PDB file of C-alpha atoms and ligand atoms in Angstrom:
ATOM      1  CA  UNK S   1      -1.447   7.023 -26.670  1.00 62.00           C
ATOM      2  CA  UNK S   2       1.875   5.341 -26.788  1.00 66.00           C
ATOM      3  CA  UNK S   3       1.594   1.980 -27.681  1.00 74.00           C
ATOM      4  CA  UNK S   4       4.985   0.657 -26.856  1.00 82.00           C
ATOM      5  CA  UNK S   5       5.016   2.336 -23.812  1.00 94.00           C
ATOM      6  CA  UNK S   6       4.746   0.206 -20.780  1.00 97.00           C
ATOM      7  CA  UNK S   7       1.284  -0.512 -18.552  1.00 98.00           C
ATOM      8  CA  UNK S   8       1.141  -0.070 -14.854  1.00 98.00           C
ATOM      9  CA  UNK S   9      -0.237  -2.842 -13.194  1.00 98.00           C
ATOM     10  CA  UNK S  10      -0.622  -2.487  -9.028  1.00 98.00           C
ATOM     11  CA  UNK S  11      -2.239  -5.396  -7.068  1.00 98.00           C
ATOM     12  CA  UNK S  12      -3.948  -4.376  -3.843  1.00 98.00           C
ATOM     13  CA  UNK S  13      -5.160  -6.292  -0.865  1.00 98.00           C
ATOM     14  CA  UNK S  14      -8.949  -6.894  -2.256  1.00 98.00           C
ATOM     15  CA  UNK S  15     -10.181 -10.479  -3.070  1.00 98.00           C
ATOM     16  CA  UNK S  16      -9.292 -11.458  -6.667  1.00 98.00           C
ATOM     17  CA  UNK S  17      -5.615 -12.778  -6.552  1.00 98.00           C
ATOM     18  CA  UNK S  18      -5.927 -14.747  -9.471  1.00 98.00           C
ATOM     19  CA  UNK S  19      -7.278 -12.251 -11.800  1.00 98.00           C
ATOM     20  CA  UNK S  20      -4.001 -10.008 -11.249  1.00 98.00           C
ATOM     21  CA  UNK S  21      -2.187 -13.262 -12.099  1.00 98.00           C
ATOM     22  CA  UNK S  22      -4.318 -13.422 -14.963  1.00 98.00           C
ATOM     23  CA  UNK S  23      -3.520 -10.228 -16.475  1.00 98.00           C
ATOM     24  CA  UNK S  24       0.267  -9.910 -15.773  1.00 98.00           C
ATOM     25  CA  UNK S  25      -0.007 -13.456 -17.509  1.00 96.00           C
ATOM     26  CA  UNK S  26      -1.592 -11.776 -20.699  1.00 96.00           C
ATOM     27  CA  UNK S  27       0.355  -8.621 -20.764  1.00 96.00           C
ATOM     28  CA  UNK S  28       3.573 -10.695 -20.244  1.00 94.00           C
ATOM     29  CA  UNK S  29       2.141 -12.908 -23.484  1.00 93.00           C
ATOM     30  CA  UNK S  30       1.276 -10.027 -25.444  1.00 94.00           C
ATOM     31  CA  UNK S  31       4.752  -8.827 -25.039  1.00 94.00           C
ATOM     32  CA  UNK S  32       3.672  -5.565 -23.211  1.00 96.00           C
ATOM     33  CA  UNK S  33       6.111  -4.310 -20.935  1.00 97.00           C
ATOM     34  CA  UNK S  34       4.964  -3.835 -17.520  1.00 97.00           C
ATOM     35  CA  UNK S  35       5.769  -2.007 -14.424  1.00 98.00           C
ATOM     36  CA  UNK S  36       4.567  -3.919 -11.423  1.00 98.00           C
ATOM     37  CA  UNK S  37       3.541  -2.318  -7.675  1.00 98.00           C
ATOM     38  CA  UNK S  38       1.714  -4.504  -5.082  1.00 98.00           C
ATOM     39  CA  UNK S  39       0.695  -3.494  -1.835  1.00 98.00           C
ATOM     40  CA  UNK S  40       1.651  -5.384   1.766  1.00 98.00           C
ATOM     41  CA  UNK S  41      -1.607  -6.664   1.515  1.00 98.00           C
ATOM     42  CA  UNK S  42      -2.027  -7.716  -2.184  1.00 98.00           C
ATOM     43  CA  UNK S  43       1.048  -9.528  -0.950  1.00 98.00           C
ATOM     44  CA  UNK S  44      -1.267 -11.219   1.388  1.00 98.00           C
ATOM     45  CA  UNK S  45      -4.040 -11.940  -1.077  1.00 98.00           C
ATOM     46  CA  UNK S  46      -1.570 -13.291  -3.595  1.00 98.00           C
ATOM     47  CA  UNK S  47      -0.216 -15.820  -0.540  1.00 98.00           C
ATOM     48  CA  UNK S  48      -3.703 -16.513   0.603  1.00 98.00           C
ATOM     49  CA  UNK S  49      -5.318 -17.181  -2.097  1.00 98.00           C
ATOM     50  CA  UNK S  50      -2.605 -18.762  -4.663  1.00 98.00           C
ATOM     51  CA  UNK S  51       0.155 -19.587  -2.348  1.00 98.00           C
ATOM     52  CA  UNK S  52       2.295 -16.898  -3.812  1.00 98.00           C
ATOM     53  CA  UNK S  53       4.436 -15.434  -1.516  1.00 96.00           C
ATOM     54  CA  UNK S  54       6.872 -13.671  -3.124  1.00 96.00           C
ATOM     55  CA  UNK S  55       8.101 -11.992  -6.124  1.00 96.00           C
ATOM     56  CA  UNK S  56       9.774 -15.459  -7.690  1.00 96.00           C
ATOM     57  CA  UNK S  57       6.342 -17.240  -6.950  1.00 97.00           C
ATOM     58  CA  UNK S  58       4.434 -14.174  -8.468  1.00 97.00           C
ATOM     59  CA  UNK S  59       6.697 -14.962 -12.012  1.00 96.00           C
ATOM     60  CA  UNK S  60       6.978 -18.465 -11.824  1.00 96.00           C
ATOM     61  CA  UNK S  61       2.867 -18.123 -12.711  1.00 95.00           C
ATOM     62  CA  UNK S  62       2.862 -15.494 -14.851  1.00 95.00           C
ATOM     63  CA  UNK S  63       5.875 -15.641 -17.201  1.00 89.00           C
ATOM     64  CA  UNK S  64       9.316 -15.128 -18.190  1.00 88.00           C
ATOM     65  CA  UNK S  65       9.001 -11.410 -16.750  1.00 91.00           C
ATOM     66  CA  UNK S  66      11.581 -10.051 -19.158  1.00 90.00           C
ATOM     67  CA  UNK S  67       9.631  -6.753 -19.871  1.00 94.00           C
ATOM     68  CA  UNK S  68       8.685  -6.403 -16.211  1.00 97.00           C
ATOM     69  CA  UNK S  69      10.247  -4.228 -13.882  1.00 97.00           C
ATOM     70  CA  UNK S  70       9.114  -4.276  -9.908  1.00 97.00           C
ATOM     71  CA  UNK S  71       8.798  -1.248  -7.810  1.00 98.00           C
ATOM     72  CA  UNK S  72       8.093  -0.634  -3.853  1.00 98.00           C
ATOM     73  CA  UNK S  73       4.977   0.889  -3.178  1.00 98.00           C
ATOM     74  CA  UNK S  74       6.467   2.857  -0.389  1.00 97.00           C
ATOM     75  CA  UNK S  75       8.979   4.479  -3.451  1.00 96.00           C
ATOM     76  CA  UNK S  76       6.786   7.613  -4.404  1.00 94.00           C
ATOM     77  CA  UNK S  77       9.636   8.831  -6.317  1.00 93.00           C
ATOM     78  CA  UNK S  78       9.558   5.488  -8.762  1.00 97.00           C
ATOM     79  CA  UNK S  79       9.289   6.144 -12.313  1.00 97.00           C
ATOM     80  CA  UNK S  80       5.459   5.425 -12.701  1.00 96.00           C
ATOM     81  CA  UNK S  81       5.005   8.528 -10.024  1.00 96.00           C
ATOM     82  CA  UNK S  82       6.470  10.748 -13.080  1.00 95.00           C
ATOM     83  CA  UNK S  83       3.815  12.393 -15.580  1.00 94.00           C
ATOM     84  CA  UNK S  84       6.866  12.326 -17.931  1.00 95.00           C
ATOM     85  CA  UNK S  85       7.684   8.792 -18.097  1.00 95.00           C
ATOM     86  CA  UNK S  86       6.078   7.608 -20.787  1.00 93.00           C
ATOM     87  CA  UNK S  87       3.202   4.889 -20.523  1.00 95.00           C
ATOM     88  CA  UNK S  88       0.134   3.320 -22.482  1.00 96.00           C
ATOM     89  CA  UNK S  89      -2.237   3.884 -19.258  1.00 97.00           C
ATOM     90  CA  UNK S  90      -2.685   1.617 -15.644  1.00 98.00           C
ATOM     91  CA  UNK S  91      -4.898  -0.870 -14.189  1.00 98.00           C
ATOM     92  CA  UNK S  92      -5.299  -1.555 -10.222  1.00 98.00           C
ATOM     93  CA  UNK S  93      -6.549  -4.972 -10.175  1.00 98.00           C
ATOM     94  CA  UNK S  94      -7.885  -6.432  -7.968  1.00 98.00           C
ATOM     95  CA  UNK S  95      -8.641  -2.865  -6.786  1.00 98.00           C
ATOM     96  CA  UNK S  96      -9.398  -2.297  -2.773  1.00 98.00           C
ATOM     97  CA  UNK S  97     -12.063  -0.267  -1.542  1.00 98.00           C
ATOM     98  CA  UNK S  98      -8.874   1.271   0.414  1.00 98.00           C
ATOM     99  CA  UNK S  99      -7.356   2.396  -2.595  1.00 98.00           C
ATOM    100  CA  UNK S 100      -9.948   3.112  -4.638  1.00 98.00           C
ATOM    101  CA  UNK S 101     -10.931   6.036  -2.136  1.00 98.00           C
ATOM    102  CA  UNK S 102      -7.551   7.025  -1.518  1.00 98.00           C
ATOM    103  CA  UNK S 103      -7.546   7.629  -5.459  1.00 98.00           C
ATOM    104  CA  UNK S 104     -10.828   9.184  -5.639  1.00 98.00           C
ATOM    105  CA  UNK S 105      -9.595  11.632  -2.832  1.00 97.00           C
ATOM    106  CA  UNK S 106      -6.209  12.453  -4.296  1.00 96.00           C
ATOM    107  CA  UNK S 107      -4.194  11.814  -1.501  1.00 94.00           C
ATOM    108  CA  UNK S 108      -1.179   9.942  -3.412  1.00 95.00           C
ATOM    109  CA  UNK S 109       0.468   8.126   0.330  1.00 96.00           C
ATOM    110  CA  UNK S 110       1.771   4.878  -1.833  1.00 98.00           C
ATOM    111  CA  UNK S 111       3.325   4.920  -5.205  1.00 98.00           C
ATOM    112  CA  UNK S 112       0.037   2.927  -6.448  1.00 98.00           C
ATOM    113  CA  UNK S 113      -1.720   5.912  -5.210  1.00 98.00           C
ATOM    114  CA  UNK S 114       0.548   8.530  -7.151  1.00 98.00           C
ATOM    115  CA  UNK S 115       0.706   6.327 -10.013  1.00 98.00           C
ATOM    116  CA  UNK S 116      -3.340   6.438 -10.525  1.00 98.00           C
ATOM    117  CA  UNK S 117      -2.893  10.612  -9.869  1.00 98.00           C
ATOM    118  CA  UNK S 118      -0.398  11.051 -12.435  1.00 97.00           C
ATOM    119  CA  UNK S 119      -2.341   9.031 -14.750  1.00 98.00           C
ATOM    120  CA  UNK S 120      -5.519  10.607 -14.810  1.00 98.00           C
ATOM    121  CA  UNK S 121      -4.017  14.037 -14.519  1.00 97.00           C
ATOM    122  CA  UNK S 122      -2.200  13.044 -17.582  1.00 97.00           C
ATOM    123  CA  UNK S 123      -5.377  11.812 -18.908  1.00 97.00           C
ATOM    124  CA  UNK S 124      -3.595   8.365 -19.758  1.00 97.00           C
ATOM    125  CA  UNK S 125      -6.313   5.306 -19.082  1.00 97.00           C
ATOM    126  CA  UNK S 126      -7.043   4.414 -15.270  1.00 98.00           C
ATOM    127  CA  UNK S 127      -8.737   1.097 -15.119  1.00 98.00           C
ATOM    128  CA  UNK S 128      -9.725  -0.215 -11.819  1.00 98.00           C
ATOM    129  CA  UNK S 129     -11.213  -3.556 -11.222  1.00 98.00           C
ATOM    130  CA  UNK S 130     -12.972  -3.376  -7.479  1.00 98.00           C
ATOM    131  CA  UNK S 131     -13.986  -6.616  -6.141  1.00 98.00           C
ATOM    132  CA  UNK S 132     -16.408  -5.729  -2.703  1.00 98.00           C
ATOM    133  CA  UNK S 133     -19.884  -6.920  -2.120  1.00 98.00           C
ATOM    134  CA  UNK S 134     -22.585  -5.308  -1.607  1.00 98.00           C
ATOM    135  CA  UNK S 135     -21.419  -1.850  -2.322  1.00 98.00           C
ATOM    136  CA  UNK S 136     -21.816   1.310   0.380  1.00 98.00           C
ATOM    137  CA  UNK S 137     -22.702   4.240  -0.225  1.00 98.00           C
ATOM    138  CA  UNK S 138     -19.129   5.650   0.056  1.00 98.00           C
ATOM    139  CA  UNK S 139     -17.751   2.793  -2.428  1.00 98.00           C
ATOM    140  CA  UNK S 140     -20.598   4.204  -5.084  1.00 98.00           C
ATOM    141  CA  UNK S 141     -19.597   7.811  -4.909  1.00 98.00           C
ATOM    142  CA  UNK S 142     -16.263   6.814  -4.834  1.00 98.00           C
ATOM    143  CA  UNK S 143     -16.594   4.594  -7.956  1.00 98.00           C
ATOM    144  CA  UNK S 144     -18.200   7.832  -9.510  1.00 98.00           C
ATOM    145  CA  UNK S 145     -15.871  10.031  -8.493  1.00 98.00           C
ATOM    146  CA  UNK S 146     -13.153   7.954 -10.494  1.00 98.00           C
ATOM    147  CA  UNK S 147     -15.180   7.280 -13.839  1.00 98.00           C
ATOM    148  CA  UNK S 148     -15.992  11.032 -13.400  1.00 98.00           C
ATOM    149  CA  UNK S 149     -12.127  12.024 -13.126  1.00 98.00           C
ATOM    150  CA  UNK S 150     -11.687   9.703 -16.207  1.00 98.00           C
ATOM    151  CA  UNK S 151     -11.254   6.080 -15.070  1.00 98.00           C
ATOM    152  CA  UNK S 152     -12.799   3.089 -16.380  1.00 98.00           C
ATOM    153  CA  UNK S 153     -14.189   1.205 -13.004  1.00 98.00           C
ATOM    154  CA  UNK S 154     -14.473  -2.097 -14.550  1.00 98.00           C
ATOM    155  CA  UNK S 155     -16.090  -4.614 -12.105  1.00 98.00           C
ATOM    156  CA  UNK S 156     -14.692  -8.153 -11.355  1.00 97.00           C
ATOM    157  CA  UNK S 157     -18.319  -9.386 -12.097  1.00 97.00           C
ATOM    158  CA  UNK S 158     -17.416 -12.073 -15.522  1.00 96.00           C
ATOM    159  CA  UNK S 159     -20.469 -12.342 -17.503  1.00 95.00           C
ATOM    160  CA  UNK S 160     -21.997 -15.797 -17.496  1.00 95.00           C
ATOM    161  CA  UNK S 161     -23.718 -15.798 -21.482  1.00 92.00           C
ATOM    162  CA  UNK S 162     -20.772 -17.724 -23.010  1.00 90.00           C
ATOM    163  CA  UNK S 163     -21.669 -20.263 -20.136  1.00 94.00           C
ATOM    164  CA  UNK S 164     -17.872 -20.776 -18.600  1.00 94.00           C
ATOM    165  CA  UNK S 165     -17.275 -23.985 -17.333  1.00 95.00           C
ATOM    166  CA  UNK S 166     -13.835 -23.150 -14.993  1.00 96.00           C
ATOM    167  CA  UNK S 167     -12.388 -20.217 -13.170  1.00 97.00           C
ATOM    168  CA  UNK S 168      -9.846 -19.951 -15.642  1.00 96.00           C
ATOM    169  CA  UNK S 169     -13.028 -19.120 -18.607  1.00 96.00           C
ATOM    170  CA  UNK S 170     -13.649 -16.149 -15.430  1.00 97.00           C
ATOM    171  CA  UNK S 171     -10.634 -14.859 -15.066  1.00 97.00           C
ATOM    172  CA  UNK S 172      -9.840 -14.997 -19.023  1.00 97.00           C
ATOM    173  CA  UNK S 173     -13.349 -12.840 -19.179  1.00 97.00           C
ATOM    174  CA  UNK S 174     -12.181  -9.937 -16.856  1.00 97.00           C
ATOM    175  CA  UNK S 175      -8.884  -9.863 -18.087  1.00 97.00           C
ATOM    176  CA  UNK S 176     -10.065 -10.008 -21.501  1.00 97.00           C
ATOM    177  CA  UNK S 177     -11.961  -6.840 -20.730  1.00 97.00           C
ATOM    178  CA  UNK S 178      -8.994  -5.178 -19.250  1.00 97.00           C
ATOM    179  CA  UNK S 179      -7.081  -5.620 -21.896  1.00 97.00           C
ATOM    180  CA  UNK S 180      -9.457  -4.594 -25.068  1.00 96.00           C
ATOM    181  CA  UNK S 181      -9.896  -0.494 -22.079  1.00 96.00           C
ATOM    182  CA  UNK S 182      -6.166  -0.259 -22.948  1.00 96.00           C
ATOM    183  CA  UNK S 183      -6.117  -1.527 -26.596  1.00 94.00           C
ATOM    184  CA  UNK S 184      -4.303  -4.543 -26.810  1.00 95.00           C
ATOM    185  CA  UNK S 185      -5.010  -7.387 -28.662  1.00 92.00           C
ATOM    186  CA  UNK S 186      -6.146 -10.932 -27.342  1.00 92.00           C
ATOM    187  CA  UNK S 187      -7.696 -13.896 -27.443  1.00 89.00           C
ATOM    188  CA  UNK S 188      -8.971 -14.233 -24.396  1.00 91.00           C
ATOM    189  CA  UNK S 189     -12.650 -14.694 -23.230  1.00 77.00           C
ATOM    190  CA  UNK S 190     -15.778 -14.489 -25.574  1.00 75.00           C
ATOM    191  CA  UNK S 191     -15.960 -12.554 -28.915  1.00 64.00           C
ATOM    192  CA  UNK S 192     -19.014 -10.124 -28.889  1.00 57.00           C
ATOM    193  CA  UNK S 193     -21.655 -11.486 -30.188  1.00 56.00           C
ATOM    194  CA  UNK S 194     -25.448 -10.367 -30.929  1.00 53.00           C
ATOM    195  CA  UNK S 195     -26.823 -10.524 -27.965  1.00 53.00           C
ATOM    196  CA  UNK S 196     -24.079  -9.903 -25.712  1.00 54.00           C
ATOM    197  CA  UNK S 197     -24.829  -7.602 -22.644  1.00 59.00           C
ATOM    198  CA  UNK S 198     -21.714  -6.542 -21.764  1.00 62.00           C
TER     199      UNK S 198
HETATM  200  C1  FMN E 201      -8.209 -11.698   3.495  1.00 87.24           C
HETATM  201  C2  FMN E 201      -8.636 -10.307   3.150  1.00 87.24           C
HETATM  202  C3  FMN E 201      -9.579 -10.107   2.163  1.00 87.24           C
HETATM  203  C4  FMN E 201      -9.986  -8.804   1.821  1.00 87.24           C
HETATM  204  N1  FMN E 201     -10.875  -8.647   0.810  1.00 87.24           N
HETATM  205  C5  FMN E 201     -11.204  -7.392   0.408  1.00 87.24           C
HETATM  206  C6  FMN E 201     -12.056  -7.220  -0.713  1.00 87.24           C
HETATM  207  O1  FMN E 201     -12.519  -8.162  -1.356  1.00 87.24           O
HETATM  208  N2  FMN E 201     -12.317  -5.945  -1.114  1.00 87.24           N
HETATM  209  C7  FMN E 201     -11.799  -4.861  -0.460  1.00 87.24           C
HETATM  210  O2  FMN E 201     -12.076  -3.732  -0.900  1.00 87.24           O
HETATM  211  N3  FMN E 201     -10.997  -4.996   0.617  1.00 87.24           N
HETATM  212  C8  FMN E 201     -10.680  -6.248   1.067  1.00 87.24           C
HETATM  213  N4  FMN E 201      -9.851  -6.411   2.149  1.00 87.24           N
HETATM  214  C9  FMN E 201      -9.425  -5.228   2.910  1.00 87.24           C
HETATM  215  C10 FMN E 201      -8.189  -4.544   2.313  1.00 87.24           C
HETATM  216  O3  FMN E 201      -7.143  -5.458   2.175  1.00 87.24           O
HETATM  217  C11 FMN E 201      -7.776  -3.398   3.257  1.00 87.24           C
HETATM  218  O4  FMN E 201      -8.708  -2.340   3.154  1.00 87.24           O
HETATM  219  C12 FMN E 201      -6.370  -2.891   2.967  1.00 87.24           C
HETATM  220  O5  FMN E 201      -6.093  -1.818   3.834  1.00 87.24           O
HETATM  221  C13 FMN E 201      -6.226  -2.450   1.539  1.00 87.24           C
HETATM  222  O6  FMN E 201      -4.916  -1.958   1.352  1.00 87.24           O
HETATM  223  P1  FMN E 201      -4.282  -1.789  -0.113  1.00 87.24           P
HETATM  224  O7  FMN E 201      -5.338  -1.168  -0.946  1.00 87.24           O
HETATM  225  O8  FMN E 201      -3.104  -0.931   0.104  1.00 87.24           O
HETATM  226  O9  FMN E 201      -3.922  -3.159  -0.578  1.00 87.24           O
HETATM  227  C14 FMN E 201      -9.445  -7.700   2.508  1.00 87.24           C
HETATM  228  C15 FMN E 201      -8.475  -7.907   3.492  1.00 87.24           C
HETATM  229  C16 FMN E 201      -8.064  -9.191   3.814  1.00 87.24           C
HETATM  230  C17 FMN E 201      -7.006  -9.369   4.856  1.00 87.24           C
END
């Protein structure tokens, strides 16, 4: 794996606005450069649940931006749609039912969509962070489809063992986990521990 390479991050339209903030915050911190793809209705999230509603709002909480680079999601022929372009692996986060199928079905229609493709055909890390309760049927063999293909599906269910006392301890949890699936250091959330479940 590259490790300078940049990380594709896509926010989609499921619940869980604030965790994407939380990781492009982290990435942004750990001086990882990014490539950045949200969907019309992780546009809506992002506005409905943090009163972001644009892409000056979306930096103004997350950092100084100057190793992140935004592309449409209607662009399939953006750079992350290119096996060649070099890159340390993606994460979908929050990750929609939606797109989670689309991915598990192959059918590439958005540039998050041919993004994910490329990267597990290049067998580059695929982390997706669903957020849907209770799961169907068709969400399970979807999620198994994925983790069979190579992804990580990586829940947005924080642990509660290091007994967090704010969202922010949640949100540091999951995107504590996201970042130790594609190798970069952090200090966020709980150290393992004996004892820890996971
Ligand atoms: C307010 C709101 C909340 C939603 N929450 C979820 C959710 O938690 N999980 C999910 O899978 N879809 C959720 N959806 C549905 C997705 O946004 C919808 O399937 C959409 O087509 C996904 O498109 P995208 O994956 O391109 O963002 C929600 C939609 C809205 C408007």
């Amino acid at each position: 794996m590259n490790t300078n390479a940049p990380v594709t991050l896509a926010i989609t339209g499921a619940s869980g606005a604030p965790y994407a903030v939380r990781v492009l915050r982290a990435l942004d911190d750990a001086r990882v450069a990014v490539r950045l793809i949200v969907s019309e209705t992780g546009w809506r999230l992002l506005s409905e649940e943090m009163d972001i509603a644009d892409e000056a709002g979306l930096r103004e909480a997350t950092g100084d931006w100057s190793d992140v680079v935004v592309y449409s999601n209607r662009d399939r022929g953006a750079t992350p749609a290119s096996g060649s372009a070099a890159s340390r692996g993606m994460v979908i986060c929050p990750c929609s039912m939606g797109t989670l199928a689309s991915i598990a079905q192959g059918t590439t229609r958005s540039l998050i969509e041919r993004a994910a493709d490329v990267v597990l055909k290049e067998r580059r890390p695929l982390i997706v962070v669903p957020r849907e309760t209770p799961y169907s049927a068709i969400h399970l063999e979807n999620m198994l489809r994925l983790t069979r293909a190579g992804a990580t599906v990586l829940p947005a269910s924080p642990g509660f063992y290091h007994r967090p006392s704010t969202i922010e301890a949640l949100l540091d949890f999951i995107a504590g986990r996201v970042l130790s699936h594609l190798g970069i250091e952090h200090s966020l959330g709980p150290r393992w521990s004996a004892g820890e479940r996971g």
